[in-house]
Tab-separated table of C-alpha atoms and ligand atoms in Angstrom:
chain	number	residue	atom	x	y	z
A	1	MET	CA	-88.444	-14.954	36.425
A	2	LEU	CA	-90.659	-12.587	34.379
A	3	GLY	CA	-93.209	-13.922	31.974
A	4	ASN	CA	-95.743	-16.806	32.129
A	5	PHE	CA	-94.611	-20.181	30.351
A	6	THR	CA	-95.511	-23.951	30.516
A	7	TYR	CA	-92.851	-26.730	30.858
A	8	ALA	CA	-93.690	-30.021	29.694
A	9	ASN	CA	-91.468	-32.630	28.319
A	10	PRO	CA	-92.914	-36.135	27.626
A	11	THR	CA	-89.403	-37.723	26.698
A	12	LYS	CA	-87.903	-40.464	28.840
A	13	LEU	CA	-84.313	-40.587	28.816
A	14	TYR	CA	-81.921	-43.716	29.199
A	15	PHE	CA	-78.175	-42.589	29.936
A	16	GLY	CA	-74.721	-44.271	30.033
A	17	GLU	CA	-73.053	-47.473	28.789
A	18	ASN	CA	-75.968	-49.833	29.021
A	19	ALA	CA	-78.715	-47.585	27.775
A	20	LEU	CA	-79.612	-49.620	24.801
A	21	ASP	CA	-80.473	-52.675	26.937
A	22	ASN	CA	-83.825	-50.727	27.728
A	23	LEU	CA	-84.894	-50.577	23.907
A	24	LYS	CA	-86.437	-53.974	24.137
A	25	ALA	CA	-88.920	-52.654	27.013
A	26	GLU	CA	-89.737	-49.420	25.049
A	27	LEU	CA	-90.283	-51.639	21.775
A	28	ALA	CA	-92.529	-54.058	23.649
A	29	GLN	CA	-94.969	-50.917	24.245
A	30	VAL	CA	-95.430	-50.514	20.371
A	31	GLY	CA	-97.081	-51.962	17.345
A	32	PRO	CA	-95.545	-54.799	15.277
A	33	ASN	CA	-94.497	-52.303	12.112
A	34	VAL	CA	-91.290	-50.491	12.941
A	35	VAL	CA	-89.698	-48.279	10.539
A	36	LEU	CA	-85.881	-48.028	11.278
A	37	VAL	CA	-84.604	-44.660	10.233
A	38	TYR	CA	-80.930	-43.926	9.651
A	39	GLY	CA	-78.435	-41.762	7.809
A	40	GLY	CA	-75.255	-42.507	5.347
A	41	GLY	CA	-74.060	-45.657	7.116
A	42	SER	CA	-71.850	-44.704	10.015
A	43	ILE	CA	-74.188	-46.840	12.181
A	44	LYS	CA	-73.188	-49.877	9.960
A	45	LYS	CA	-69.379	-49.409	10.427
A	46	ASN	CA	-69.706	-49.123	14.347
A	47	GLY	CA	-72.136	-51.800	14.935
A	48	ILE	CA	-74.805	-49.520	16.291
A	49	TYR	CA	-77.231	-50.915	13.253
A	50	GLU	CA	-76.543	-54.794	14.144
A	51	ALA	CA	-77.260	-54.160	17.804
A	52	VAL	CA	-80.536	-52.273	17.158
A	53	LEU	CA	-81.438	-54.801	14.557
A	54	GLY	CA	-81.028	-57.312	16.510
A	55	ILE	CA	-83.044	-56.093	19.335
A	56	LEU	CA	-85.846	-55.306	16.886
A	57	ARG	CA	-85.680	-58.858	15.751
A	58	GLU	CA	-86.009	-60.540	19.301
A	59	CYS	CA	-88.881	-58.197	19.831
A	60	GLY	CA	-90.608	-59.728	17.011
A	61	LYS	CA	-91.011	-56.657	14.891
A	62	ARG	CA	-91.414	-56.147	11.335
A	63	VAL	CA	-89.050	-54.175	9.920
A	64	ALA	CA	-88.867	-51.460	7.249
A	65	GLU	CA	-85.793	-49.022	6.626
A	66	ILE	CA	-85.544	-45.571	5.557
A	67	SER	CA	-81.706	-45.127	5.034
A	68	GLY	CA	-79.315	-42.540	3.683
A	69	VAL	CA	-80.891	-39.585	5.589
A	70	MET	CA	-78.473	-36.706	4.884
A	71	PRO	CA	-77.189	-34.215	7.152
A	72	ASN	CA	-79.289	-31.402	6.813
A	73	PRO	CA	-82.098	-33.470	5.411
A	74	THR	CA	-83.901	-32.348	2.416
A	75	ILE	CA	-87.789	-31.982	1.935
A	76	ALA	CA	-87.774	-34.523	-0.973
A	77	LYS	CA	-86.082	-36.972	1.371
A	78	VAL	CA	-89.021	-36.564	3.783
A	79	ARG	CA	-91.655	-37.137	1.087
A	80	GLU	CA	-89.860	-40.435	0.052
A	81	GLY	CA	-89.748	-41.354	4.044
A	82	ILE	CA	-93.510	-40.798	4.279
A	83	GLU	CA	-94.289	-43.187	1.297
A	84	ILE	CA	-92.259	-46.092	2.785
A	85	ALA	CA	-94.021	-45.343	6.285
A	86	ARG	CA	-97.297	-45.595	4.715
A	87	ALA	CA	-96.657	-48.588	2.562
A	88	HIS	CA	-95.421	-50.298	5.960
A	89	GLU	CA	-98.532	-49.189	7.934
A	90	ALA	CA	-95.665	-48.000	10.421
A	91	ASP	CA	-96.767	-48.146	14.322
A	92	PHE	CA	-93.264	-46.774	15.220
A	93	LEU	CA	-90.246	-44.961	13.564
A	94	LEU	CA	-87.048	-45.506	15.362
A	95	ALA	CA	-84.232	-43.010	14.568
A	96	VAL	CA	-80.796	-44.333	14.964
A	97	GLY	CA	-78.263	-41.272	14.641
A	98	GLY	CA	-77.667	-37.852	14.964
A	99	GLY	CA	-79.868	-34.760	15.017
A	100	SER	CA	-80.396	-34.792	11.097
A	101	VAL	CA	-81.811	-38.493	11.364
A	102	CYS	CA	-83.920	-37.509	14.709
A	103	ASP	CA	-85.274	-33.981	12.969
A	104	TYR	CA	-86.407	-36.114	9.862
A	105	THR	CA	-87.965	-38.759	11.601
A	106	LYS	CA	-90.160	-36.233	13.680
A	107	ALA	CA	-91.115	-34.438	10.005
A	108	VAL	CA	-91.954	-38.105	8.655
A	109	ALA	CA	-94.011	-38.890	11.718
A	110	ALA	CA	-95.891	-35.713	11.631
A	111	SER	CA	-96.866	-36.247	7.843
A	112	VAL	CA	-97.828	-40.023	7.565
A	113	HIS	CA	-101.511	-39.494	8.332
A	114	GLU	CA	-101.642	-35.900	6.859
A	115	GLU	CA	-102.979	-35.505	3.420
A	116	GLU	CA	-101.447	-32.056	2.802
A	117	ASP	CA	-97.562	-31.488	1.638
A	118	PRO	CA	-95.478	-31.218	4.940
A	119	TRP	CA	-93.141	-28.089	3.520
A	120	GLU	CA	-96.123	-26.016	3.136
A	121	LYS	CA	-97.883	-26.889	6.446
A	122	TYR	CA	-95.061	-27.149	8.641
A	123	PHE	CA	-92.180	-25.151	7.304
A	124	VAL	CA	-94.062	-22.280	5.625
A	125	ARG	CA	-97.155	-21.719	7.591
A	126	PHE	CA	-95.535	-23.423	11.089
A	127	GLU	CA	-98.807	-25.366	11.700
A	128	GLU	CA	-99.059	-28.137	13.925
A	129	PRO	CA	-100.236	-31.683	13.300
A	130	SER	CA	-103.920	-32.139	12.679
A	131	LYS	CA	-103.868	-35.894	12.587
A	132	PRO	CA	-102.482	-38.466	14.780
A	133	VAL	CA	-98.513	-38.441	14.520
A	134	VAL	CA	-96.856	-41.916	14.478
A	135	PRO	CA	-94.854	-42.003	17.680
A	136	LEU	CA	-91.143	-42.393	17.763
A	137	GLY	CA	-88.142	-43.085	19.555
A	138	CYS	CA	-84.234	-42.097	19.171
A	139	VAL	CA	-80.950	-43.861	19.674
A	140	LEU	CA	-78.428	-40.803	19.431
A	141	THR	CA	-75.075	-41.284	18.319
A	142	LEU	CA	-74.191	-37.372	18.046
A	143	ALA	CA	-74.274	-34.862	21.050
A	144	GLY	CA	-75.274	-31.468	19.716
A	145	THR	CA	-78.647	-30.658	18.370
A	146	GLY	CA	-80.726	-31.865	21.317
A	147	SER	CA	-83.367	-32.920	18.879
A	148	GLU	CA	-83.368	-36.241	21.258
A	149	MET	CA	-85.468	-34.341	23.880
A	150	ASN	CA	-87.358	-31.524	21.841
A	151	GLY	CA	-89.882	-30.968	19.139
A	152	GLY	CA	-87.762	-29.504	16.773
A	153	SER	CA	-87.040	-30.576	13.163
A	154	VAL	CA	-85.062	-28.649	10.735
A	155	ILE	CA	-85.468	-29.442	6.969
A	156	THR	CA	-83.834	-28.194	4.070
A	157	ASN	CA	-85.619	-27.190	0.736
A	158	ALA	CA	-82.856	-27.738	-1.896
A	159	GLU	CA	-85.069	-25.957	-4.587
A	160	THR	CA	-85.544	-22.529	-2.841
A	161	LYS	CA	-81.953	-22.973	-0.449
A	162	GLU	CA	-84.381	-22.406	2.400
A	163	LYS	CA	-83.488	-24.218	5.653
A	164	VAL	CA	-86.339	-24.090	8.033
A	165	GLY	CA	-86.658	-25.125	11.694
A	166	LYS	CA	-90.138	-26.250	12.961
A	167	VAL	CA	-90.282	-26.301	16.517
A	168	PHE	CA	-93.445	-28.494	17.205
A	169	ALA	CA	-95.361	-27.702	20.232
A	170	ASP	CA	-97.342	-30.875	20.127
A	171	THR	CA	-95.583	-33.380	22.388
A	172	SER	CA	-96.464	-36.390	20.671
A	173	VAL	CA	-93.925	-35.208	17.963
A	174	PHE	CA	-91.038	-35.532	20.847
A	175	PRO	CA	-89.340	-38.773	20.985
A	176	ARG	CA	-90.935	-40.939	23.322
A	177	PHE	CA	-87.892	-42.076	24.394
A	178	ALA	CA	-84.026	-41.196	23.801
A	179	VAL	CA	-81.220	-43.803	24.186
A	180	LEU	CA	-77.973	-41.858	25.270
A	181	ASN	CA	-74.812	-43.765	25.284
A	182	PRO	CA	-72.049	-41.554	25.159
A	183	ARG	CA	-69.776	-44.506	23.773
A	184	PHE	CA	-72.111	-44.509	20.814
A	185	THR	CA	-70.190	-41.002	19.793
A	186	MET	CA	-66.929	-41.929	20.216
A	187	THR	CA	-66.671	-43.028	16.577
A	188	LEU	CA	-67.471	-39.424	15.329
A	189	PRO	CA	-64.849	-37.631	13.382
A	190	HIS	CA	-63.243	-34.679	15.149
A	191	TYR	CA	-64.959	-32.179	12.846
A	192	GLN	CA	-68.383	-33.407	13.882
A	193	MET	CA	-67.393	-33.800	17.670
A	194	VAL	CA	-66.359	-30.354	17.703
A	195	ALA	CA	-69.345	-28.909	15.557
A	196	GLY	CA	-71.650	-30.816	18.186
A	197	ILE	CA	-69.960	-29.108	20.996
A	198	TYR	CA	-70.103	-25.473	19.415
A	199	ASP	CA	-73.998	-26.096	18.819
A	200	ILE	CA	-74.600	-27.325	22.246
A	201	PHE	CA	-72.825	-23.922	23.560
A	202	ASN	CA	-74.706	-21.881	20.920
A	203	HIS	CA	-77.904	-23.261	22.038
A	204	ILE	CA	-77.297	-22.029	25.514
A	205	CYS	CA	-76.217	-18.546	24.332
A	206	GLU	CA	-79.174	-18.019	22.273
A	207	GLN	CA	-81.355	-18.176	25.372
A	208	TYR	CA	-78.918	-16.370	27.720
A	209	PHE	CA	-78.360	-13.478	25.570
A	210	SER	CA	-82.106	-12.393	25.996
A	211	GLY	CA	-84.169	-10.565	28.535
A	212	THR	CA	-82.945	-8.208	31.410
A	213	ASP	CA	-84.544	-9.811	34.457
A	214	ASP	CA	-82.845	-11.999	37.304
A	215	SER	CA	-83.749	-15.381	36.102
A	216	THR	CA	-82.779	-18.927	37.390
A	217	SER	CA	-82.635	-19.906	33.596
A	218	ASP	CA	-79.759	-17.406	33.441
A	219	TYR	CA	-77.874	-19.274	36.410
A	220	LEU	CA	-78.775	-22.697	34.737
A	221	SER	CA	-77.268	-21.586	31.272
A	222	GLU	CA	-74.175	-20.442	33.078
A	223	GLY	CA	-73.545	-23.730	34.731
A	224	LEU	CA	-74.251	-25.742	31.584
A	225	MET	CA	-71.982	-23.430	29.440
A	226	ARG	CA	-68.836	-23.968	32.222
A	227	SER	CA	-69.503	-27.766	32.122
A	228	VAL	CA	-69.363	-27.477	28.248
A	229	ILE	CA	-66.113	-25.391	28.207
A	230	HIS	CA	-64.487	-27.702	30.724
A	231	SER	CA	-65.318	-31.140	28.977
A	232	SER	CA	-64.847	-29.797	25.568
A	233	ARG	CA	-61.131	-29.214	26.279
A	234	ILE	CA	-60.624	-32.543	27.655
A	235	ALA	CA	-62.276	-34.463	24.873
A	236	ASN	CA	-60.456	-32.053	22.182
A	237	ARG	CA	-57.359	-33.148	23.680
A	238	ASP	CA	-58.630	-37.112	24.499
A	239	PRO	CA	-61.757	-37.866	22.592
A	240	GLN	CA	-61.962	-41.264	23.796
A	241	ASN	CA	-62.617	-39.833	27.356
A	242	TYR	CA	-65.807	-41.245	28.468
A	243	GLU	CA	-66.128	-39.013	31.453
A	244	ALA	CA	-65.843	-35.798	29.162
A	245	ARG	CA	-67.786	-37.221	26.557
A	246	SER	CA	-70.635	-38.223	28.680
A	247	ASN	CA	-70.859	-34.807	30.260
A	248	ILE	CA	-70.876	-33.298	26.593
A	249	MET	CA	-74.003	-35.410	25.742
A	250	TRP	CA	-75.841	-34.902	28.821
A	251	SER	CA	-75.263	-31.068	28.615
A	252	ALA	CA	-76.331	-31.138	24.841
A	253	THR	CA	-79.741	-32.601	25.854
A	254	TRP	CA	-80.331	-29.845	28.608
A	255	ALA	CA	-78.985	-27.199	26.553
A	256	LEU	CA	-82.029	-27.285	24.304
A	257	ASN	CA	-85.090	-29.382	25.955
A	258	THR	CA	-86.505	-25.884	26.624
A	259	LEU	CA	-85.714	-25.863	30.248
A	260	VAL	CA	-83.346	-22.941	29.951
A	261	ALA	CA	-85.690	-20.981	27.914
A	262	CYS	CA	-88.134	-20.596	30.473
A	263	GLY	CA	-89.038	-17.011	31.160
A	264	LYS	CA	-86.825	-15.845	28.374
A	265	SER	CA	-87.398	-14.312	25.019
A	266	THR	CA	-84.790	-15.985	23.788
A	267	ASP	CA	-82.522	-14.805	20.475
A	268	TRP	CA	-82.070	-17.488	18.110
A	269	MET	CA	-80.304	-15.112	15.575
A	270	VAL	CA	-77.102	-16.808	15.147
A	271	HIS	CA	-79.088	-19.828	14.042
A	272	MET	CA	-81.011	-17.911	11.666
A	273	LEU	CA	-77.760	-16.448	10.404
A	274	GLY	CA	-76.596	-20.141	10.368
A	275	GLN	CA	-79.401	-21.789	8.879
A	276	GLY	CA	-79.460	-18.979	6.003
A	277	LEU	CA	-75.788	-20.159	5.251
A	278	GLY	CA	-76.581	-23.708	5.789
A	279	GLY	CA	-79.512	-23.460	3.015
A	280	VAL	CA	-77.157	-22.049	0.721
A	281	THR	CA	-73.941	-23.880	1.227
A	282	ASN	CA	-75.290	-27.385	3.035
A	283	ALA	CA	-72.255	-26.956	5.485
A	284	THR	CA	-72.110	-28.654	8.872
A	285	HIS	CA	-74.772	-27.069	11.179
A	286	GLY	CA	-72.106	-26.344	14.030
A	287	MET	CA	-69.837	-24.924	11.898
A	288	THR	CA	-72.011	-22.468	10.420
A	289	LEU	CA	-73.048	-21.180	13.852
A	290	ALA	CA	-69.022	-20.864	14.921
A	291	ALA	CA	-68.566	-18.895	11.538
A	292	VAL	CA	-71.133	-16.130	12.254
A	293	SER	CA	-71.396	-16.007	16.057
A	294	LEU	CA	-68.322	-13.664	17.001
A	295	PRO	CA	-69.355	-10.811	14.304
A	296	TYR	CA	-73.062	-11.106	15.496
A	297	TYR	CA	-72.337	-10.911	19.218
A	298	ARG	CA	-69.673	-7.926	18.786
A	299	HIS	CA	-72.415	-6.418	16.686
A	300	ILE	CA	-74.973	-6.659	19.356
A	301	LEU	CA	-72.812	-6.045	22.193
A	302	PRO	CA	-73.617	-2.619	23.023
A	303	TYR	CA	-77.216	-3.230	23.240
A	304	GLY	CA	-76.974	-6.096	25.597
A	305	LEU	CA	-73.791	-4.716	27.386
A	306	ALA	CA	-74.817	-5.584	31.084
A	307	LYS	CA	-75.610	-9.498	29.909
A	308	PHE	CA	-71.982	-9.450	27.999
A	309	ARG	CA	-70.124	-8.318	31.080
A	310	ARG	CA	-72.028	-11.094	33.099
A	311	PHE	CA	-71.169	-13.479	30.825
A	312	ALA	CA	-67.527	-12.582	30.766
A	313	VAL	CA	-67.269	-12.822	34.562
A	314	ASN	CA	-69.725	-15.700	35.409
A	315	VAL	CA	-68.497	-18.029	32.302
A	316	TRP	CA	-65.088	-17.122	31.284
A	317	ASN	CA	-63.636	-15.845	34.617
A	318	VAL	CA	-62.646	-12.287	33.545
A	319	ASN	CA	-61.299	-10.181	36.540
A	320	PRO	CA	-63.431	-7.070	36.313
A	321	GLU	CA	-61.142	-5.076	38.457
A	322	GLY	CA	-60.002	-1.463	36.863
A	323	LYS	CA	-61.939	-2.368	33.700
A	324	THR	CA	-65.019	-0.334	32.162
A	325	ASP	CA	-68.140	-2.666	31.396
A	326	GLU	CA	-67.331	-2.584	27.676
A	327	GLU	CA	-63.839	-3.781	28.320
A	328	ILE	CA	-64.963	-6.534	30.397
A	329	ALA	CA	-67.732	-7.468	27.651
A	330	LYS	CA	-64.896	-7.487	25.051
A	331	GLU	CA	-62.442	-9.587	26.933
A	332	GLY	CA	-65.218	-12.346	27.397
A	333	LEU	CA	-65.698	-12.376	23.979
A	334	ALA	CA	-62.081	-12.876	23.210
A	335	ALA	CA	-62.113	-15.594	25.593
A	336	MET	CA	-64.591	-17.234	23.545
A	337	GLU	CA	-62.765	-16.824	20.399
A	338	ALA	CA	-59.561	-18.460	21.974
A	339	TRP	CA	-61.625	-21.404	23.201
A	340	MET	CA	-63.158	-21.698	19.805
A	341	ARG	CA	-59.836	-21.544	18.123
A	342	GLU	CA	-58.652	-24.203	20.476
A	343	LEU	CA	-61.367	-26.631	19.512
A	344	GLY	CA	-60.236	-26.358	15.851
A	345	LEU	CA	-63.932	-24.679	14.883
A	346	VAL	CA	-64.456	-22.937	11.268
A	347	MET	CA	-64.573	-19.142	12.033
A	348	ASN	CA	-65.257	-18.115	8.852
A	349	ILE	CA	-67.994	-18.542	6.103
A	350	THR	CA	-65.643	-18.530	3.265
A	351	GLU	CA	-64.026	-21.910	4.539
A	352	LEU	CA	-67.823	-23.247	4.390
A	353	GLY	CA	-68.102	-22.430	0.629
A	354	ALA	CA	-69.579	-18.938	0.797
A	355	THR	CA	-68.548	-16.107	-1.776
A	356	PRO	CA	-69.180	-12.337	-1.655
A	357	ASP	CA	-71.493	-12.890	-4.336
A	358	MET	CA	-73.912	-14.868	-2.138
A	359	LEU	CA	-74.502	-12.253	0.389
A	360	GLU	CA	-77.681	-11.031	-1.062
A	361	LYS	CA	-78.959	-14.760	-1.181
A	362	LEU	CA	-77.977	-15.281	2.156
A	363	ALA	CA	-79.728	-12.137	3.227
A	364	ASP	CA	-82.781	-13.556	1.247
A	365	VAL	CA	-83.121	-16.696	3.226
A	366	THR	CA	-82.113	-15.387	6.748
A	367	ILE	CA	-85.389	-15.033	8.734
A	368	ILE	CA	-84.870	-12.182	11.393
A	369	LEU	CA	-86.208	-12.853	14.796
A	370	LYS	CA	-86.996	-10.171	17.311
A	371	GLY	CA	-86.320	-11.949	20.778
A	372	GLY	CA	-82.747	-10.469	21.326
A	373	TYR	CA	-81.118	-7.443	22.332
A	374	LYS	CA	-81.152	-5.912	18.823
A	375	THR	CA	-83.448	-6.743	16.007
A	376	LEU	CA	-81.578	-6.769	12.756
A	377	THR	CA	-82.360	-4.992	9.489
A	378	ARG	CA	-81.325	-6.482	6.148
A	379	ASP	CA	-78.353	-4.414	5.917
A	380	GLU	CA	-77.072	-5.649	9.126
A	381	VAL	CA	-77.481	-9.272	8.085
A	382	ILE	CA	-75.628	-8.533	5.074
A	383	GLU	CA	-72.860	-6.534	7.108
A	384	ILE	CA	-72.644	-9.431	9.556
A	385	PHE	CA	-71.911	-11.960	6.908
A	386	LYS	CA	-69.697	-9.982	5.205
A	387	GLU	CA	-67.632	-9.587	8.265
A	388	SER	CA	-67.652	-13.648	8.478
A	389	LEU	CA	-66.092	-13.986	5.211
B	401	NZQ	O1	-74.953	-40.164	8.137
B	401	NZQ	P1	-74.341	-40.910	8.901
B	401	NZQ	O2	-73.353	-41.851	8.217
B	401	NZQ	O3	-74.734	-41.618	10.408
B	401	NZQ	O4	-72.971	-39.933	9.387
B	401	NZQ	C1	-73.162	-38.613	10.131
B	401	NZQ	C2	-73.019	-37.522	9.464
B	401	NZQ	O5	-72.113	-37.383	8.152
B	401	NZQ	C3	-72.141	-38.588	11.172
B	401	NZQ	N1	-72.429	-39.266	12.228
B	401	NZQ	C4	-73.304	-39.278	13.254
B	401	NZQ	N2	-73.063	-40.085	14.622
B	401	NZQ	C5	-72.065	-40.645	14.019
B	401	NZQ	C6	-71.507	-40.208	12.939
B	401	NZQ	N3	-70.154	-40.743	12.421
B	401	NZQ	C7	-69.510	-41.474	13.110
B	401	NZQ	N4	-69.948	-41.957	14.445
B	401	NZQ	C8	-70.908	-41.528	14.931
B	401	NZQ	N5	-71.426	-42.038	15.937
B	401	NZQ	O6	-72.204	-37.391	11.593
B	401	NZQ	C9	-72.509	-36.432	10.446
B	401	NZQ	C10	-73.431	-35.356	10.721
B	401	NZQ	O7	-74.585	-35.914	11.475
B	401	NZQ	P2	-76.043	-34.875	11.672
B	401	NZQ	O8	-77.058	-35.842	12.306
B	401	NZQ	O9	-75.897	-34.127	10.727
B	401	NZQ	O10	-75.390	-34.055	12.620
B	401	NZQ	P3	-76.258	-33.155	13.871
B	401	NZQ	O11	-76.663	-34.018	15.030
B	401	NZQ	O12	-75.259	-31.911	14.198
B	401	NZQ	O13	-77.558	-32.559	13.188
B	401	NZQ	C11	-77.684	-31.449	12.209
B	401	NZQ	C12	-79.026	-31.177	12.063
B	401	NZQ	O14	-79.713	-30.945	13.077
B	401	NZQ	C13	-80.329	-29.600	12.974
B	401	NZQ	C14	-79.416	-28.942	12.050
B	401	NZQ	O15	-79.856	-27.899	11.491
B	401	NZQ	C15	-78.973	-29.983	11.144
B	401	NZQ	O16	-80.016	-30.087	10.133
B	401	NZQ	N6	-80.820	-28.915	14.278
B	401	NZQ	C16	-81.773	-29.415	15.046
B	401	NZQ	C17	-82.234	-29.004	16.279
B	401	NZQ	C18	-83.155	-29.558	16.807
B	401	NZQ	N7	-84.099	-30.620	16.426
B	401	NZQ	O17	-83.920	-28.838	17.783
B	401	NZQ	C19	-81.510	-27.892	16.737
B	401	NZQ	C20	-80.384	-27.424	16.063
B	401	NZQ	O18	-79.996	-26.024	16.322
B	401	NZQ	C21	-80.071	-27.731	14.737
B	401	NZQ	O19	-80.518	-26.843	14.051
B	402	ZN	ZN1	-78.195	-25.752	16.754
């Protein structure tokens, strides 16, 4: 394990079919004014809204609501939520939904007591909160982002088309607790389920494809990737399979709660390309990653050949006998591509609304990071988007 690192994670997890039973005890520890935050209405259709509201009432909370948090939440919506939380003198924010609702709630929580506009402070200058953060908790309904146990908050500026992730180091922005009931994810449309699965897988890849040392984090990553591949195949055929869906949900949390990043430089370039695309097209996050991944990985393969070879053998069971390292590495990516097609992921950016005349704009809003095997140039960013059309 190279490098020095600190690992701290304050989020308490309640997992399983009875996980929501713990909400009452958690709410007993917070003040009376609670803001319930949710998305476009899926929780009203599947009964989760009623169940959560019932518990809030039992606990005697005064409840205000922020509803209509959209996928890829916007900074305009964050500003609206800050006003609601201020007017309600919020003691606690309860996010009920997917990554978008959870990310959004963090942005509001970190801004209620700040005077400055959150876009400039958090998403341009990447500062930490300077005033107390309103505590928050999460009832998760979509397995994918890992937002339930991290400090990430990804917000879109619809005017400039920038989609930017702020990873809060301040652990008071992490959810205090997360309720993870795999049954709550069972009403997801297939499209969202597989987008979430690819998001999980790619989070692990982003941390795995960096560094060169013998790292425990890489062995953990390989185990998580194998579990995701295994369970995703079952869930793809049989979405109501509890065991598969529960393993996917648990893997999602561990894929992005900073554990497998320990000792790693981490890459995150697929996410930067995906966020660039998401900012311009507003497409579903996991699909934006799927659409750009293979052109990116094929592009950087020569620079990280040893790791791509290891990925092929340890994750995809490629038989290395009689093959060059390059052949083995390429066979690994071919196996990954076959799995992605099996799940029905979107494999090109055209299907997500991108057109050739958007290439320059896509490059403009894509942040280039340096942690992976090759630091891209702007021309390479354009090239990868072109190959993804
Ligand atoms: O809005 P509602 O009506 O709830 O519908 C949502 C939404 O349309 C629906 N949905 C969620 N749970 C459901 C359900 N439909 C039926 N049954 C359920 N149980 O699914 C749609 C997508 O929801 P969303 O929350 O947008 O999806 P996801 O969890 O994939 O979150 C995506 C956002 O998280 C960010 C992404 O960039 C994107 O903005 N990310 C956050 C990260 C973090 N905090 O660390 C890291 C990730 O890489 C990612 O960037
Ligand atoms: Zn992601």
